[in-house]
C-alpha positions as a printed Julia matrix, in Angstrom:
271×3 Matrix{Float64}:
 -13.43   25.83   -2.01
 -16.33   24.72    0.25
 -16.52   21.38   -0.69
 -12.61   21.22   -0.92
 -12.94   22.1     3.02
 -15.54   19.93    3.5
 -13.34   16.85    1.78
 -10.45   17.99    3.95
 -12.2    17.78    7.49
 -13.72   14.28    5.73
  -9.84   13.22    5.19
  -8.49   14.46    8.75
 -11.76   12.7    10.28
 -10.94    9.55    8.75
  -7.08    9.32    9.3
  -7.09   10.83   12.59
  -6.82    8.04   14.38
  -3.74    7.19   12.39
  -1.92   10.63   11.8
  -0.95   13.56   14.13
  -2.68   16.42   13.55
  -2.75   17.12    9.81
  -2.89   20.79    9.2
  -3.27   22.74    5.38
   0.47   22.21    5.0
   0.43   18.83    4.86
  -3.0    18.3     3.09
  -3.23   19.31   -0.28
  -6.32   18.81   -2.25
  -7.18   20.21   -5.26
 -10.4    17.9    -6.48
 -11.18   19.27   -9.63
  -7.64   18.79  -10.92
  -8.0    15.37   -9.05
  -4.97   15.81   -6.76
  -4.74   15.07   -3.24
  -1.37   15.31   -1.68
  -0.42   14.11    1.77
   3.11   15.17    2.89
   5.43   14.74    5.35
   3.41   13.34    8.06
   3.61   11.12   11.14
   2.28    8.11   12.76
   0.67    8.34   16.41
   2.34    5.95   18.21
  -0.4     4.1    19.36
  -1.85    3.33   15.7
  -1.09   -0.62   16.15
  -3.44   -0.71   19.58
  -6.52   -1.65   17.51
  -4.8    -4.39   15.2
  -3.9    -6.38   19.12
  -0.15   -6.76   17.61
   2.62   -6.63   20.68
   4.09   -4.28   18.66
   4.76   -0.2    19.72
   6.07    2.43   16.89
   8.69    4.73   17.9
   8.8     6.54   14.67
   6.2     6.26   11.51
   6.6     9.21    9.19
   5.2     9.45    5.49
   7.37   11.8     3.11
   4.88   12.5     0.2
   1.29   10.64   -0.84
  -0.2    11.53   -4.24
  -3.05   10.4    -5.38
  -4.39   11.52   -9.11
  -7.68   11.04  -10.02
  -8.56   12.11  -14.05
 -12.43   12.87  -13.3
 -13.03   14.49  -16.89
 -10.83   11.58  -18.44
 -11.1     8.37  -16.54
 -11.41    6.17  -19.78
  -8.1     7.86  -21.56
  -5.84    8.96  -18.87
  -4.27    7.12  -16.0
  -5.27    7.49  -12.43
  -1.77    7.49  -10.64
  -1.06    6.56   -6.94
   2.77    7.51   -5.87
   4.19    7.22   -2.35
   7.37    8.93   -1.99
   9.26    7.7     1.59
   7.84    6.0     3.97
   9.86    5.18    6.81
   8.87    2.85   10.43
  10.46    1.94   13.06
   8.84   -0.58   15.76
   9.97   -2.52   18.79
   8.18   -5.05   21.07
   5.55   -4.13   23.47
   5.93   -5.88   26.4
   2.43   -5.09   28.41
   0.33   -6.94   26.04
  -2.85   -7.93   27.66
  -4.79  -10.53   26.31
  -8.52  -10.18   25.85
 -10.18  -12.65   25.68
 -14.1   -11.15   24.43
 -12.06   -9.28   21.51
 -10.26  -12.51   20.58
 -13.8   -14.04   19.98
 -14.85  -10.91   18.7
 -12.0   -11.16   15.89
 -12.88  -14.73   15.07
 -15.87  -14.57   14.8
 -15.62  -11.63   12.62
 -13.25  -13.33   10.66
 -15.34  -16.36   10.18
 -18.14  -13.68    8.91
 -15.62  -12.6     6.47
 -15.08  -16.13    5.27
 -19.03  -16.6     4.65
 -19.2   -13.67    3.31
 -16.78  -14.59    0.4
 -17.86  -17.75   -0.48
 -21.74  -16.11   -0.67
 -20.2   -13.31   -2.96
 -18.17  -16.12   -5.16
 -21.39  -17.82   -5.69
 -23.15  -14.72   -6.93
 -20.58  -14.09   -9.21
 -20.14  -17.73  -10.31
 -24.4   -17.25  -11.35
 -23.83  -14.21  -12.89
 -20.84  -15.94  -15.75
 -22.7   -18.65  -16.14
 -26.14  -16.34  -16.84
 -23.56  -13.7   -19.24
 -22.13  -16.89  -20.92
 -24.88  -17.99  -21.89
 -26.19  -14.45  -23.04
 -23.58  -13.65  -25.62
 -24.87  -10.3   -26.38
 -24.7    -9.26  -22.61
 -23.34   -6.16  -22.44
 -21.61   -4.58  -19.24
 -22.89   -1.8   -16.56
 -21.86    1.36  -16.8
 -19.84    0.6   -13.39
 -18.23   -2.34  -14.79
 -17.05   -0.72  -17.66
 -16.01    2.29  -15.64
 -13.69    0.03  -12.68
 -12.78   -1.91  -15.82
 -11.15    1.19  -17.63
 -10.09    2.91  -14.48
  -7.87   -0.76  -13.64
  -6.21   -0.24  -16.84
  -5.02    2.75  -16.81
  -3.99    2.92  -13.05
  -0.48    3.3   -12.71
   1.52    2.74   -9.01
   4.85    4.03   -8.0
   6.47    3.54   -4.26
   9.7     4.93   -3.28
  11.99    4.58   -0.81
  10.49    2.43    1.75
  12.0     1.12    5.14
  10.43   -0.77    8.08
  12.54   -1.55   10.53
  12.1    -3.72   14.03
  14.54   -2.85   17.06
  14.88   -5.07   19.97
  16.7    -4.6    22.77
  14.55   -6.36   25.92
  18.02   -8.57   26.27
  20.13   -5.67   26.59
  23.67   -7.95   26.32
  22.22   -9.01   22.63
  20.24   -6.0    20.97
  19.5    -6.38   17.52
  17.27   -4.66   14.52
  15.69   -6.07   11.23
  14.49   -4.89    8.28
  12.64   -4.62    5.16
  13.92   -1.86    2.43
  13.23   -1.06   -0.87
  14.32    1.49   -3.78
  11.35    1.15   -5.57
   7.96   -1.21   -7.17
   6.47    0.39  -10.27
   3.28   -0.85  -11.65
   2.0     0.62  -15.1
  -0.19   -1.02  -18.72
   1.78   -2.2   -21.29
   0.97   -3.97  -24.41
   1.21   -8.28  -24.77
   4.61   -7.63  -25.97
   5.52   -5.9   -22.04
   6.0    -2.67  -23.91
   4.7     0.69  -22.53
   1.98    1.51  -24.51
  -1.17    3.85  -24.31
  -3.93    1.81  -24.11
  -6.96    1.72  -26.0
 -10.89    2.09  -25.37
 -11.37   -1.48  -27.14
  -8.92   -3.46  -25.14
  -9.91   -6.7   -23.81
  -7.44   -7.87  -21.54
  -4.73   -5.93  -19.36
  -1.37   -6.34  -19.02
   0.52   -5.12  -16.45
   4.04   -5.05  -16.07
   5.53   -4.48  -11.99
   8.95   -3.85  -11.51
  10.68   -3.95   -8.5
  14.31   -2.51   -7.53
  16.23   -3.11   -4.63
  14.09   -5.19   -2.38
  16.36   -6.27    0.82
  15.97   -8.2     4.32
  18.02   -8.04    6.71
  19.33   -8.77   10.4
  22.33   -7.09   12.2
  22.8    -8.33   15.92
  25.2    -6.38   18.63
  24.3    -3.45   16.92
  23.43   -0.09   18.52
  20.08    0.2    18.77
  18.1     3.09   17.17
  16.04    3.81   19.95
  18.35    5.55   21.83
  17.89    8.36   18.93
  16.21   11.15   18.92
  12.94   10.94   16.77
  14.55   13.29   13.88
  17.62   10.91   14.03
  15.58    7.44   13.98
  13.73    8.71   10.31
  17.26   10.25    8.83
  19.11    7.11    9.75
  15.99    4.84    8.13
  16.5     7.21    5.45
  19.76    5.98    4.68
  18.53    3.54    3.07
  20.74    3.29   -0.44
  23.79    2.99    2.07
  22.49   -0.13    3.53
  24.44   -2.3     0.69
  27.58    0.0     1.17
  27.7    -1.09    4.98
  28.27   -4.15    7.16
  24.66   -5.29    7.34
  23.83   -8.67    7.34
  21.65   -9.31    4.79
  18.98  -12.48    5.14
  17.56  -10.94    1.43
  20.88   -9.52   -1.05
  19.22   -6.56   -2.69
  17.64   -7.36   -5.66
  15.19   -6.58   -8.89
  12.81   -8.81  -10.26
   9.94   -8.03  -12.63
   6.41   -9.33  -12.17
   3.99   -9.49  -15.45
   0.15   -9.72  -14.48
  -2.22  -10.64  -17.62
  -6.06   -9.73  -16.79
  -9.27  -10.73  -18.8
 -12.32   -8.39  -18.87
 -14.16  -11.72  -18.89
 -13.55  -14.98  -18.07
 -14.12  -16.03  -21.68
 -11.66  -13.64  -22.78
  -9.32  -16.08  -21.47
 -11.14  -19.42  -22.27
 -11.99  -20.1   -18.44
């Protein structure tokens, strides 16, 4: 229980300057089941001041966040992220002020970044060419570990909408979009079967599927921000009715499939 507690103030600590107050409703954590559950939670409006975007939420809320971590069984059973509704709404902010000492700041972080990168690509590039010509190298404990952990991780997201209202030209308001049903990720055998995978597999495959994926622009529309906040989330909840409705549509809803193929090692797949 104490270092449940502990995690928890370590959680609200870090995501504090994200989330409203997060009390032991909406934090759930229950470590040595690995479960930590995050529900029904919202957004401080001012969580897009330290990314310098001229953009201002009206409404973020976050229906459910589970995250499953299999500590007594990381190399047989799947370690399972699932986000149940997430819902956004956004408009312009229109007293952006420029500074200049962060912009230089940013790039030159960003540069940093890019250095950084390339040094770490170079390491790695060493370290093949050492292993390839050490056939009977034989991985870290931590490689082995992230290696097994990537193959059994499993991803779910539900019910997503981010939405952008603008009304600064109040004769032409209009709102845009992104929505989607749902993007599954789980392991599946070279066939793009689900499968359970095994200790002695070499390469991954993972199959992503994803339902329902929409853009869209509707102009001379009423404009959500005249809602209240309650309203704004259950009308960005409506989300399945979208198709049903006169929107205007830049992206038709639609499913496609995505099939990833990844090598333990690069000679795995004759790189």
């Amino acid at each position: 229980m104490v270092f449940e507690h502990l995690a928890a103030i370590f959680i609200d600590k870090f995501l504090g300057n994200y989330i409203e107050d997060i009390d032991s409703h909406q934090l759930k954590l229950h470590l040595w089941a690995g479960d930590i559950i995050l529900e029904n939670v919202h957004l401080k409006t001012n969580t897009l001041n330290d990314f310098n975007v001229p953009l201002e939420i009206i409404t973020g809320y976050l229906e459910k966040l589970r995250i499953h971590i299999p500590w007594k069984h990381l190399y047989t059973h799947p370690t399972k992220i699932e986000l149940d509704g997430f819902y956004l709404l956004v408009t312009p902010k229109t007293d952006v002020n420029y500074d200049v000492e962060r912009k230089e700041k940013e790039e030159y972080e960003s540069k940093m970044k890019q250095v950084q990168k390339v040094e770490e690509f170079r390491r790695e590039r060493e370290l093949f060419e050492k292993n390839k010509q050490n056939p009977h190298h034989k991985d870290t404990f931590f490689e082995r570990l992230q290696f097994h952990i990537l193959r059994n991780l499993e991803i779910e997201i539900n019910n997503i909408h981010i939405a952008y209202d603008d009304k600064t030209t109040k004769s032409y308001p209009f709102q845009c979009g992104i929505t989607l049903n749902y993007i599954k990720l789980h392991t599946t055998n070279d066939q793009w079967e689900n499968f359970e995978p095994t200790e002695d597999s070499k390469i991954i495959y993972k199959l992503a599927q994803i339902n329902n994926l929409s853009i869209y622009w509707n102009s001379n529309i009423k404009s959500r921000l005249d809602l209240s906040k309650q309203d704004i989330i259950d009308d960005l909840k409506s989300i399945k009715q979208l198709k049903y409705s006169k929107t205007s549509f830049i992206l038709q809803p639609l499913n496609c499939q995505a099939k990833l193929k990844i090598a333990k090692t690069a000679q795995e797949q004759d790189f």
